[in-house]
Short mmCIF file of C-alpha atoms in Angstrom, two decimals:
data_model
loop_
_atom_site.label_atom_id
_atom_site.label_comp_id
_atom_site.label_asym_id
_atom_site.label_seq_id
_atom_site.Cartn_x
_atom_site.Cartn_y
_atom_site.Cartn_z
CA MET T 10 5.67 -7.27 -115.46
CA LYS T 11 6.06 -9.57 -112.45
CA MET T 12 9.28 -11.01 -113.87
CA ILE T 13 10.76 -7.52 -114.25
CA LEU T 14 9.89 -6.61 -110.66
CA LEU T 15 11.34 -9.91 -109.41
CA ARG T 16 14.60 -9.30 -111.26
CA LYS T 17 14.84 -5.76 -109.87
CA PHE T 18 14.24 -7.08 -106.37
CA ARG T 19 16.95 -9.74 -106.76
CA PHE T 20 19.35 -7.11 -108.12
CA LEU T 21 18.60 -4.84 -105.13
CA ILE T 22 19.24 -7.66 -102.66
CA LEU T 23 22.55 -8.46 -104.39
CA MET T 24 23.70 -4.83 -104.24
CA VAL T 25 22.86 -4.57 -100.52
CA PHE T 26 24.82 -7.75 -99.88
CA LEU T 27 27.87 -6.47 -101.80
CA ILE T 28 27.81 -3.13 -99.96
CA ALA T 29 27.61 -4.90 -96.59
CA CYS T 30 30.56 -7.14 -97.49
CA SER T 31 32.62 -4.14 -98.60
CA MET T 32 31.91 -2.32 -95.33
CA HIS T 33 33.01 -5.34 -93.26
CA ILE T 34 36.21 -5.66 -95.27
CA MET T 35 37.00 -1.95 -94.77
CA ILE T 36 36.33 -2.19 -91.01
CA ASP T 37 38.77 -5.12 -90.71
CA LEU T 38 41.47 -3.46 -92.83
CA LEU T 39 41.46 0.04 -91.30
CA PRO T 40 43.13 -0.94 -87.95
CA LYS T 41 45.85 -2.84 -89.81
CA LEU T 42 46.52 0.09 -92.14
CA GLU T 43 46.74 2.45 -89.16
CA ARG T 44 49.34 0.23 -87.51
CA HIS T 45 51.30 -0.44 -90.69
CA GLY T 46 53.78 2.33 -89.97
CA ASN T 47 54.40 1.05 -86.45
CA SER T 48 54.69 -2.68 -87.17
CA GLY T 49 57.59 -4.67 -85.81
CA CYS T 50 59.11 -5.03 -82.41
CA SER T 51 62.10 -2.98 -81.45
CA CYS T 52 62.20 -4.09 -77.82
CA SER T 53 64.51 -1.18 -77.10
CA HIS T 54 63.02 -0.81 -73.62
CA THR T 55 64.10 -2.79 -70.59
CA PRO T 56 61.87 -5.43 -69.01
CA SER T 57 59.37 -3.67 -66.79
CA GLU T 58 57.82 -4.43 -63.43
CA GLU T 59 55.53 -1.39 -63.59
CA PRO T 60 51.83 -2.18 -64.10
CA GLN T 61 51.24 -0.18 -67.25
CA SER T 62 48.22 0.96 -69.18
CA TRP T 63 48.84 -0.29 -72.70
CA GLY T 64 45.43 0.66 -74.05
CA LYS T 65 45.57 3.16 -76.88
CA GLN T 66 42.95 5.42 -78.42
CA GLY T 67 40.42 3.38 -80.28
CA TRP T 68 39.19 -0.16 -79.81
CA PRO T 69 40.06 -3.57 -81.27
CA ASN T 70 37.97 -4.79 -84.13
CA LYS T 71 34.75 -6.68 -83.52
CA HIS T 72 36.24 -10.02 -84.57
CA THR T 73 39.06 -9.80 -82.00
CA LEU T 74 36.68 -8.89 -79.19
CA ARG T 75 34.64 -11.96 -80.01
CA ILE T 76 37.74 -14.17 -79.90
CA LEU T 77 38.92 -12.75 -76.55
CA GLN T 78 35.58 -12.61 -74.80
CA ASP T 79 33.17 -15.24 -76.11
CA PHE T 80 34.13 -18.40 -74.32
CA SER T 81 31.17 -19.10 -72.03
CA ASN T 82 30.21 -22.16 -74.08
CA GLU T 83 33.65 -23.76 -73.78
CA PRO T 84 33.72 -27.10 -71.91
CA SER T 85 36.28 -25.87 -69.39
CA SER T 86 34.40 -22.72 -68.43
CA ASN T 87 32.73 -22.77 -65.05
CA VAL T 88 29.33 -21.34 -64.20
CA SER T 89 30.78 -18.03 -63.05
CA SER T 90 32.67 -17.41 -66.29
CA HIS T 91 30.14 -15.98 -68.70
CA SER T 92 31.67 -12.55 -69.18
CA LEU T 93 34.85 -10.63 -68.68
CA GLU T 94 35.17 -8.94 -65.31
CA ARG T 95 34.87 -5.20 -65.10
CA ILE T 96 38.13 -3.60 -64.21
CA PRO T 97 37.87 -2.53 -60.55
CA VAL T 98 38.61 1.02 -59.53
CA THR T 99 42.33 1.22 -59.02
CA GLY T 100 43.28 2.18 -55.51
CA ASP T 101 44.92 0.35 -52.68
CA LYS T 102 45.09 -2.87 -54.71
CA THR T 103 46.97 -1.28 -57.59
CA GLN T 104 49.28 0.51 -55.18
CA ALA T 105 49.96 -2.76 -53.40
CA PHE T 106 50.82 -4.41 -56.70
CA ARG T 107 53.17 -1.58 -57.56
CA ARG T 108 54.87 -1.94 -54.20
CA LEU T 109 55.23 -5.66 -54.90
CA GLU T 110 56.63 -5.15 -58.39
CA HIS T 111 59.05 -2.39 -57.32
CA HIS T 112 60.20 -4.03 -54.11
CA GLY T 113 63.91 -4.72 -54.33
CA GLN T 114 64.16 -3.88 -58.03
CA ARG T 115 66.16 -0.65 -58.10
CA GLY T 116 68.99 -0.37 -60.58
CA ASP T 117 71.80 -0.68 -58.05
CA ARG T 118 70.24 -3.79 -56.54
CA LYS T 119 69.82 -5.33 -59.98
CA ARG T 120 73.52 -4.84 -60.65
CA GLN T 121 74.31 -6.37 -57.26
CA PHE T 122 72.30 -9.51 -58.14
CA ILE T 123 74.27 -10.02 -61.33
CA GLN T 124 77.57 -9.30 -59.57
CA ASP T 125 76.76 -11.84 -56.85
CA ALA T 126 76.17 -14.48 -59.47
CA ALA T 127 79.38 -13.56 -61.33
CA VAL T 128 81.47 -13.81 -58.16
CA THR T 129 80.26 -17.34 -57.45
CA LYS T 130 80.43 -18.54 -61.05
CA ASN T 131 83.71 -20.39 -60.70
CA MET T 132 83.23 -21.44 -57.10
CA PRO T 133 82.57 -25.14 -56.47
CA VAL T 134 78.99 -25.92 -55.54
CA LYS T 135 78.67 -27.22 -51.99
CA GLY T 136 75.56 -28.85 -50.63
CA SER T 137 72.15 -28.35 -52.19
CA ARG T 138 71.91 -26.23 -55.33
CA LEU T 139 68.22 -25.77 -54.63
CA SER T 140 68.83 -24.45 -51.13
CA ALA T 141 71.46 -22.06 -52.48
CA LEU T 142 68.99 -20.84 -55.09
CA TYR T 143 66.32 -20.12 -52.50
CA GLU T 144 68.87 -18.16 -50.46
CA HIS T 145 69.55 -15.84 -53.38
CA PRO T 146 68.17 -12.28 -52.95
CA LEU T 147 65.93 -12.73 -55.98
CA TYR T 148 64.10 -15.48 -54.09
CA LYS T 149 63.64 -13.48 -50.91
CA ARG T 150 61.31 -10.76 -52.12
CA SER T 151 58.30 -10.44 -49.85
CA VAL T 152 54.72 -9.55 -50.69
CA PRO T 153 53.13 -6.35 -49.37
CA PRO T 154 51.25 -6.47 -46.06
CA LEU T 155 48.01 -8.37 -46.55
CA THR T 156 44.60 -6.92 -45.80
CA ASP T 157 41.30 -8.79 -45.55
CA GLU T 158 40.68 -8.05 -49.23
CA ASP T 159 44.06 -9.58 -50.15
CA THR T 160 43.36 -13.00 -48.57
CA LEU T 161 41.02 -15.55 -50.06
CA PHE T 162 39.57 -16.43 -46.65
CA ASN T 163 39.41 -14.29 -43.55
CA VAL T 164 40.40 -16.48 -40.60
CA ASN T 165 39.33 -15.37 -37.12
CA THR T 166 38.38 -16.89 -33.81
CA ASP T 167 34.85 -17.54 -35.02
CA ILE T 168 36.00 -19.99 -37.69
CA ARG T 169 34.81 -23.56 -37.18
CA PHE T 170 36.03 -26.44 -39.28
CA ASP T 171 33.22 -28.22 -41.08
CA PRO T 172 34.90 -30.62 -43.52
CA LYS T 173 31.75 -31.39 -45.48
CA ALA T 174 31.26 -27.70 -46.24
CA ALA T 175 34.26 -27.81 -48.56
CA GLU T 176 32.91 -30.40 -51.01
CA ASP T 177 29.63 -32.18 -51.52
CA GLN T 178 30.72 -34.98 -53.83
CA ALA T 179 30.94 -38.63 -52.82
CA TRP T 180 31.55 -38.17 -49.11
CA ASN T 181 32.14 -41.41 -47.27
CA THR T 182 29.72 -41.26 -44.34
CA GLU T 183 30.55 -44.73 -43.12
CA GLY T 184 33.66 -43.61 -41.27
CA THR T 185 35.68 -45.63 -38.82
CA LEU T 186 37.09 -44.59 -35.51
CA ASP T 187 40.53 -43.87 -36.94
CA GLU T 188 39.21 -41.35 -39.44
CA PHE T 189 39.67 -37.63 -38.87
CA SER T 190 36.58 -36.42 -37.01
CA PRO T 191 37.01 -32.86 -35.71
CA THR T 192 34.97 -31.84 -32.69
CA GLY T 193 34.78 -28.72 -30.62
CA GLU T 194 36.58 -25.48 -31.33
CA LEU T 195 39.76 -25.62 -33.37
CA THR T 196 42.39 -23.05 -34.15
CA ALA T 197 43.69 -22.56 -37.68
CA ASP T 198 46.94 -24.32 -36.77
CA SER T 199 45.06 -27.52 -35.95
CA TYR T 200 43.30 -27.67 -39.32
CA PRO T 201 44.31 -30.41 -41.78
CA ASN T 202 47.04 -29.40 -44.22
CA TRP T 203 44.73 -29.11 -47.22
CA LEU T 204 42.61 -26.54 -45.38
CA ARG T 205 45.66 -24.63 -44.18
CA PHE T 206 46.81 -24.50 -47.81
CA HIS T 207 43.45 -23.00 -48.80
CA ILE T 208 43.59 -20.44 -45.99
CA GLY T 209 47.07 -19.32 -47.10
CA ILE T 210 46.01 -18.31 -50.63
CA ASN T 211 46.22 -14.57 -51.22
CA ARG T 212 46.13 -12.03 -54.01
CA TYR T 213 49.81 -12.52 -54.95
CA GLU T 214 50.49 -16.26 -54.61
CA LEU T 215 48.94 -19.68 -54.09
CA TYR T 216 51.35 -20.33 -51.23
CA SER T 217 54.26 -18.54 -49.62
CA ARG T 218 57.82 -19.42 -50.56
CA HIS T 219 58.83 -21.29 -47.40
CA ASN T 220 55.42 -22.42 -46.19
CA PRO T 221 55.95 -25.72 -44.28
CA VAL T 222 52.31 -26.65 -44.94
CA ILE T 223 53.12 -27.39 -48.60
CA ASP T 224 55.65 -30.12 -47.83
CA ALA T 225 53.23 -31.56 -45.26
CA LEU T 226 50.44 -31.49 -47.84
CA LEU T 227 52.64 -33.26 -50.40
CA LYS T 228 53.23 -35.98 -47.82
CA ASP T 229 49.49 -36.24 -47.17
CA LEU T 230 48.82 -36.74 -50.88
CA VAL T 231 51.06 -39.81 -50.78
CA THR T 232 50.17 -41.31 -47.39
CA GLN T 233 46.55 -40.42 -46.56
CA ARG T 234 44.09 -43.29 -46.82
CA ILE T 235 41.75 -43.01 -49.82
CA THR T 236 38.12 -43.31 -48.71
CA SER T 237 36.23 -42.49 -51.90
CA VAL T 238 36.84 -42.29 -55.67
CA ALA T 239 34.69 -40.82 -58.44
CA MET T 240 35.22 -39.90 -62.07
CA LYS T 241 35.62 -36.20 -62.85
CA SER T 242 33.07 -34.97 -65.34
CA GLY T 243 34.24 -33.17 -68.48
CA GLY T 244 37.65 -33.27 -70.08
CA THR T 245 38.98 -35.38 -72.91
CA GLN T 246 40.76 -38.03 -70.82
CA LEU T 247 40.00 -39.96 -67.65
CA LYS T 248 40.61 -38.23 -64.32
CA LEU T 249 39.54 -39.37 -60.86
CA ILE T 250 38.55 -37.36 -57.80
CA MET T 251 40.02 -39.00 -54.71
CA THR T 252 38.85 -38.18 -51.19
CA PHE T 253 41.08 -38.86 -48.18
CA GLN T 254 40.34 -39.75 -44.59
CA ASN T 255 40.95 -36.16 -43.48
CA TYR T 256 38.32 -34.99 -46.01
CA GLY T 257 40.91 -33.53 -48.36
CA GLN T 258 40.52 -34.13 -52.07
CA ALA T 259 42.89 -34.44 -55.01
CA LEU T 260 42.70 -34.96 -58.76
CA PHE T 261 44.29 -38.25 -59.83
CA LYS T 262 45.75 -38.62 -63.32
CA PRO T 263 46.83 -42.24 -63.90
CA MET T 264 49.84 -43.27 -65.95
CA LYS T 265 48.73 -43.82 -69.55
CA GLN T 266 52.12 -44.52 -71.11
CA THR T 267 55.63 -45.30 -69.96
CA ARG T 268 57.70 -42.47 -68.54
CA GLU T 269 60.22 -42.62 -71.40
CA GLN T 270 57.60 -42.48 -74.17
CA GLU T 271 57.53 -39.18 -76.07
CA THR T 272 54.81 -37.58 -78.14
CA PRO T 273 54.76 -39.27 -81.58
CA PRO T 274 55.89 -36.86 -84.32
CA ASP T 275 52.59 -37.25 -86.22
CA PHE T 276 50.40 -36.41 -83.20
CA PHE T 277 48.64 -33.06 -83.00
CA TYR T 278 48.98 -31.22 -79.70
CA PHE T 279 45.27 -31.71 -78.99
CA SER T 280 45.38 -35.49 -79.44
CA ASP T 281 48.41 -36.16 -77.25
CA PHE T 282 48.12 -38.20 -74.06
CA GLU T 283 48.15 -36.39 -70.73
CA ARG T 284 51.21 -37.44 -68.74
CA HIS T 285 51.00 -37.87 -64.99
CA ASN T 286 54.71 -37.14 -64.57
CA ALA T 287 54.30 -33.91 -66.54
CA GLU T 288 51.89 -32.70 -63.85
CA ILE T 289 54.45 -33.55 -61.17
CA ALA T 290 57.35 -31.90 -63.00
CA ALA T 291 55.25 -28.79 -63.77
CA PHE T 292 54.68 -28.20 -60.06
CA HIS T 293 58.42 -28.42 -59.36
CA LEU T 294 59.30 -26.18 -62.33
CA ASP T 295 56.77 -23.61 -61.15
CA ARG T 296 58.44 -23.54 -57.73
CA VAL T 297 61.96 -23.28 -59.16
CA LEU T 298 60.85 -20.31 -61.30
CA ASP T 299 59.33 -18.80 -58.12
CA PHE T 300 55.89 -18.36 -59.69
CA ARG T 301 54.09 -20.55 -57.13
CA ARG T 302 50.93 -20.68 -59.23
CA VAL T 303 50.55 -24.46 -59.60
CA PRO T 304 48.64 -26.32 -56.85
CA PRO T 305 50.78 -28.91 -55.00
CA VAL T 306 51.20 -32.16 -56.95
CA ALA T 307 52.74 -35.44 -55.80
CA GLY T 308 53.24 -38.85 -57.38
CA ARG T 309 51.68 -41.90 -55.78
CA LEU T 310 51.54 -45.64 -56.38
CA VAL T 311 47.89 -46.68 -56.06
CA ASN T 312 46.40 -50.13 -55.52
CA MET T 313 43.66 -50.27 -58.17
CA THR T 314 41.71 -52.95 -56.30
CA LYS T 315 41.75 -51.68 -52.72
CA GLU T 316 42.09 -47.93 -53.33
CA ILE T 317 39.88 -47.46 -56.41
CA ARG T 318 37.51 -50.34 -57.18
CA ASP T 319 36.62 -51.29 -53.61
CA VAL T 320 35.99 -47.71 -52.41
CA THR T 321 34.23 -46.17 -55.40
CA ARG T 322 30.50 -45.54 -55.40
CA ASP T 323 30.57 -44.60 -59.05
CA LYS T 324 28.84 -47.53 -60.74
CA LYS T 325 29.91 -46.36 -64.21
CA LEU T 326 33.53 -46.52 -63.10
CA TRP T 327 33.14 -49.82 -61.25
CA ARG T 328 31.64 -51.55 -64.30
CA THR T 329 34.72 -50.82 -66.44
CA PHE T 330 37.08 -52.95 -64.31
CA PHE T 331 38.27 -56.23 -65.80
CA ILE T 332 41.16 -58.71 -65.73
CA SER T 333 43.44 -58.61 -68.76
CA PRO T 334 44.83 -61.74 -70.50
CA ALA T 335 48.07 -61.05 -68.60
CA ASN T 336 46.13 -61.28 -65.29
CA ASN T 337 46.49 -57.56 -64.61
CA VAL T 338 43.69 -55.45 -63.16
CA CYS T 339 42.47 -52.89 -65.71
CA PHE T 340 39.78 -50.21 -66.06
CA TYR T 341 38.96 -47.48 -68.54
CA GLY T 342 36.13 -45.34 -67.12
CA GLU T 343 34.19 -42.83 -69.22
CA CYS T 344 35.54 -39.75 -71.04
CA SER T 345 35.60 -38.10 -74.47
CA TYR T 346 38.73 -39.88 -75.73
CA TYR T 347 40.86 -42.88 -74.83
CA CYS T 348 38.24 -44.47 -72.56
CA SER T 349 37.74 -47.90 -74.08
CA THR T 350 38.99 -51.45 -73.71
CA GLU T 351 41.71 -50.68 -76.27
CA HIS T 352 42.97 -47.80 -74.13
CA ALA T 353 42.47 -49.40 -70.74
CA LEU T 354 44.67 -48.50 -67.78
CA CYS T 355 46.31 -51.64 -66.43
CA GLY T 356 48.26 -52.23 -63.25
CA LYS T 357 51.19 -54.53 -62.48
CA PRO T 358 49.29 -56.59 -61.46
CA ASP T 359 47.06 -54.09 -59.65
CA GLN T 360 49.50 -51.27 -58.87
CA ILE T 361 49.38 -48.13 -60.99
CA GLU T 362 51.22 -44.85 -60.55
CA GLY T 363 49.75 -41.44 -61.11
CA SER T 364 49.79 -37.79 -60.06
CA LEU T 365 47.67 -36.34 -57.29
CA ALA T 366 47.01 -32.60 -57.48
CA ALA T 367 45.57 -30.95 -54.38
CA PHE T 368 42.16 -29.42 -54.92
CA LEU T 369 41.69 -25.68 -54.85
CA PRO T 370 38.85 -24.37 -52.64
CA ASP T 371 35.39 -25.37 -53.80
CA LEU T 372 33.70 -22.94 -56.19
CA ALA T 373 30.89 -22.46 -53.68
CA LEU T 374 33.43 -20.97 -51.26
CA ALA T 375 35.85 -19.23 -53.63
CA LYS T 376 34.61 -18.60 -57.15
CA ARG T 377 37.11 -18.73 -59.97
CA LYS T 378 36.84 -16.99 -63.30
CA THR T 379 37.78 -18.77 -66.51
CA TRP T 380 39.42 -16.66 -69.23
CA ARG T 381 40.10 -17.60 -72.81
CA ASN T 382 43.81 -17.43 -73.55
CA PRO T 383 44.34 -14.70 -76.20
CA TRP T 384 47.00 -16.91 -77.81
CA ARG T 385 44.82 -20.01 -77.80
CA ARG T 386 45.52 -22.36 -80.68
CA SER T 387 42.88 -23.25 -83.26
CA TYR T 388 42.55 -26.92 -82.22
CA HIS T 389 42.01 -27.74 -85.88
CA LYS T 390 44.07 -29.83 -88.29
CA ARG T 391 44.17 -27.17 -91.00
CA LYS T 392 42.98 -23.81 -89.66
CA LYS T 393 45.26 -21.36 -87.91
CA ALA T 394 44.45 -18.98 -85.09
CA GLU T 395 44.48 -15.23 -85.77
CA TRP T 396 47.72 -14.67 -83.82
CA GLU T 397 49.47 -17.15 -86.16
CA VAL T 398 48.75 -15.05 -89.26
CA ASP T 399 48.67 -11.50 -87.84
CA PRO T 400 52.08 -10.26 -86.59
CA ASP T 401 50.37 -7.22 -85.00
CA TYR T 402 47.89 -9.29 -83.02
CA CYS T 403 49.33 -8.18 -79.66
CA GLU T 404 48.41 -4.56 -80.42
CA GLU T 405 44.76 -5.59 -80.43
CA VAL T 406 45.16 -7.62 -77.25
CA LYS T 407 46.76 -4.67 -75.46
CA GLN T 408 43.65 -2.57 -76.16
CA THR T 409 41.29 -5.15 -74.68
CA PRO T 410 40.44 -5.44 -70.95
CA PRO T 411 41.96 -6.80 -68.77
CA TYR T 412 45.18 -6.64 -70.82
CA ASP T 413 45.05 -2.87 -71.31
CA SER T 414 46.06 -2.13 -67.71
CA GLY T 415 47.52 -3.75 -64.62
CA THR T 416 49.78 -6.79 -64.66
CA ARG T 417 47.65 -9.32 -66.55
CA LEU T 418 49.68 -9.09 -69.75
CA LEU T 419 52.90 -9.65 -67.79
CA ASP T 420 51.27 -12.67 -66.16
CA ILE T 421 50.52 -14.02 -69.65
CA MET T 422 54.22 -13.60 -70.48
CA ASP T 423 55.15 -15.56 -67.33
CA MET T 424 52.75 -18.31 -68.36
CA THR T 425 54.24 -18.30 -71.86
CA ILE T 426 57.77 -18.84 -70.48
CA PHE T 427 56.46 -21.57 -68.18
CA ASP T 428 54.73 -23.33 -71.11
CA PHE T 429 57.78 -23.01 -73.36
CA LEU T 430 60.05 -24.68 -70.82
CA MET T 431 57.51 -27.53 -70.60
CA GLY T 432 56.76 -27.65 -74.32
CA ASN T 433 53.06 -27.26 -73.47
CA MET T 434 50.95 -26.18 -76.48
CA ASP T 435 47.62 -26.92 -74.79
CA ARG T 436 46.99 -23.68 -72.89
CA HIS T 437 43.51 -22.80 -74.15
CA HIS T 438 42.13 -21.19 -70.94
CA TYR T 439 43.37 -19.95 -67.60
CA GLU T 440 41.71 -19.12 -64.29
CA THR T 441 41.84 -16.44 -61.60
CA PHE T 442 40.12 -16.05 -58.25
CA GLU T 443 37.05 -13.89 -58.68
CA LYS T 444 37.43 -12.18 -55.30
CA PHE T 445 40.66 -10.45 -56.35
CA GLY T 446 39.30 -9.00 -59.58
CA ASN T 447 41.88 -8.33 -62.29
CA GLU T 448 44.72 -7.45 -59.92
CA THR T 449 45.90 -10.98 -59.17
CA PHE T 450 47.95 -13.86 -60.55
CA ILE T 451 47.02 -16.52 -63.11
CA ILE T 452 46.58 -20.07 -61.81
CA HIS T 453 48.66 -22.53 -63.87
CA LEU T 454 46.29 -25.52 -64.08
CA ASP T 455 46.22 -28.60 -66.30
CA ASN T 456 49.83 -29.16 -67.40
CA GLY T 457 49.53 -32.82 -68.44
CA ARG T 458 50.51 -32.28 -72.06
CA GLY T 459 53.87 -30.78 -71.22
CA PHE T 460 57.30 -32.44 -71.40
CA GLY T 461 56.31 -34.51 -74.44
CA LYS T 462 59.48 -33.89 -76.49
CA HIS T 463 62.55 -33.34 -74.38
CA SER T 464 64.85 -32.66 -77.37
CA HIS T 465 62.54 -30.28 -79.26
CA ASP T 466 61.86 -26.60 -78.58
CA GLU T 467 58.46 -25.47 -79.86
CA MET T 468 59.28 -21.86 -80.71
CA SER T 469 55.68 -20.99 -81.60
CA ILE T 470 54.90 -21.04 -77.87
CA LEU T 471 57.02 -17.88 -77.54
CA VAL T 472 54.92 -15.87 -80.02
CA PRO T 473 53.28 -13.78 -77.25
CA LEU T 474 56.75 -12.65 -76.17
CA THR T 475 57.95 -11.84 -79.67
CA GLN T 476 54.76 -9.99 -80.55
CA CYS T 477 54.35 -8.01 -77.31
CA CYS T 478 58.00 -7.52 -76.31
CA ARG T 479 57.06 -7.46 -72.64
CA VAL T 480 58.50 -9.44 -69.76
CA ARG T 481 58.35 -8.90 -66.01
CA LYS T 482 61.67 -7.61 -64.65
CA SER T 483 61.83 -10.11 -61.78
CA THR T 484 61.17 -12.97 -64.22
CA HIS T 485 63.89 -11.69 -66.53
CA LEU T 486 66.42 -11.51 -63.70
CA ARG T 487 65.57 -15.00 -62.44
CA LEU T 488 65.98 -16.44 -65.93
CA GLN T 489 69.38 -14.78 -66.17
CA LEU T 490 70.27 -16.33 -62.83
CA LEU T 491 69.13 -19.77 -64.00
CA ALA T 492 71.37 -19.40 -67.04
CA LYS T 493 74.43 -19.52 -64.77
CA GLU T 494 76.30 -22.80 -64.44
CA GLU T 495 75.89 -23.00 -60.66
CA TYR T 496 72.11 -22.61 -60.98
CA LYS T 497 71.59 -24.75 -64.06
CA LEU T 498 67.87 -25.36 -64.41
CA SER T 499 68.16 -29.03 -65.37
CA MET T 500 70.22 -29.73 -62.23
CA LEU T 501 67.77 -27.84 -60.03
CA MET T 502 64.85 -29.75 -61.50
CA ALA T 503 66.60 -33.08 -61.02
CA GLU T 504 67.28 -32.25 -57.37
CA SER T 505 63.73 -31.06 -56.79
CA LEU T 506 62.15 -34.12 -58.41
CA VAL T 507 64.20 -36.50 -56.26
CA ARG T 508 61.94 -35.45 -53.41
CA ASP T 509 58.90 -36.87 -55.16
CA ARG T 510 57.93 -40.47 -54.46
CA LEU T 511 57.91 -41.41 -58.14
CA GLN T 512 61.01 -39.40 -59.17
CA SER T 513 59.79 -38.36 -62.62
CA HIS T 514 61.78 -39.33 -65.70
CA PRO T 515 64.74 -37.31 -67.14
CA HIS T 516 62.58 -35.61 -69.80
CA SER T 517 60.93 -33.52 -67.12
CA ALA T 518 64.29 -32.63 -65.57
CA THR T 519 65.62 -30.92 -68.69
CA PRO T 520 63.04 -28.30 -69.65
CA GLY T 521 63.40 -26.13 -72.73
CA CYS T 522 66.28 -25.34 -75.06
CA ASN T 523 66.91 -28.85 -76.40
CA GLY T 524 67.32 -30.33 -72.96
CA GLN T 525 70.22 -28.00 -72.14
CA ALA T 526 68.45 -26.00 -69.45
CA ILE T 527 68.65 -22.28 -70.27
CA THR T 528 71.47 -21.00 -72.44
CA PRO T 529 73.41 -17.94 -71.27
CA GLY T 530 71.61 -14.70 -71.96
CA ILE T 531 68.24 -16.54 -72.02
CA GLU T 532 68.03 -15.98 -75.79
CA CYS T 533 66.29 -19.35 -76.08
CA VAL T 534 63.54 -18.16 -73.75
CA VAL T 535 63.10 -14.47 -74.50
CA ARG T 536 63.98 -13.38 -78.05
CA MET T 537 64.92 -9.76 -77.54
CA HIS T 538 65.01 -8.17 -81.01
#
């Protein structure tokens, strides 16, 4: 009798399990069947600047929501990034964004832009191509008037400069007389350049187009005396936090391979080295594209003995220094990968070059929110991400906050174009400033794995564009402009990089499209079906 009851119980459990599986399968298949008649991408519309509401009736399936939202346990997430932000009530902020997106973008003005470029097509280029580019009407659009809610910091006469309030890590308290030591009341104009850069951040941009503080800050990154060095926690490869005599800080990525070395063909994107010159070139590319979403980056030649070993208080870092058989100074630090004697960073004999990226404001002063990139790759040798197997994946993204309204989806498209021109496949997360809610730009951080293959175009990076068929109108027009011979992107990048102390290698001067800049019609950047 007991055996019969046990068998019936097992049979009941099996039936419940089968019914549950069938229900899950039906839930996953229903949205795809509903969209089956509307699959494909006609792209018959024109690129839009209008912040649109792309959310449709219904809601993405449970699996997609988990992919887009559950990232609080990711290594790169900060403490304030445990949930998606609620979409703020649209009001003045949305109106301001619409004014920004519509400003100067009427049909007759668009035609005038193209006509201006056509008139000058066969004219000889005189002087700086870069200066001519920045004089073009497309590069003179202004942001709307800023309110207190549109600026990251509200500067007034009560502001006092306390350098140690910005960071609390590894401050050098044994200063000398020649160090920057502010006293008394200071105006904003007398602040150090790194602080003026922080004060200038607003809802629409990290820095204004012709802000003289940026060039001064780039000079500071190269010339300021380094007073303290510490290893940055987290990350897969070694990075150093360097503090300067004016209390500014920057993230140092040392050279791990020669400038001419490309990503080996058998390397996965997640096991590639981070290139210091890719960080430098990414900053210049971001400026040429007029995004201005990458913090200032400059190349610097560092003395490993005097400017790292002798000033660090990080004992774990100090203990990894040694002299190689070739009598070069080397160190390897501590990190998840490539931090061992076999992967040591060696100078010539103690000089090593690297990139220095200016710090953003400390999280205690300006919280940032970390978002999982909807088109994040699987970071697995065999598995594929959902967007790689589902051609209708964008339809689910467009129904999920914050991509169902505002300009966030268009910002993702800008980031996609930026990554394609760099060949960067390592965009797993992105960040925004928490103060501005969802109506703000995406910060383009961590670009070290770009520019790895100068003669190869990784077309899978463009999948967000081909699936969503959306691109910001101003971005589309600038790409068309950069397709013209007189504004050839490779030439503009080469001219811009000459200004850097290290003058990054040619690979980073020829972004995208097999090293041929952007082909006419930008078909290699935006595949309009």
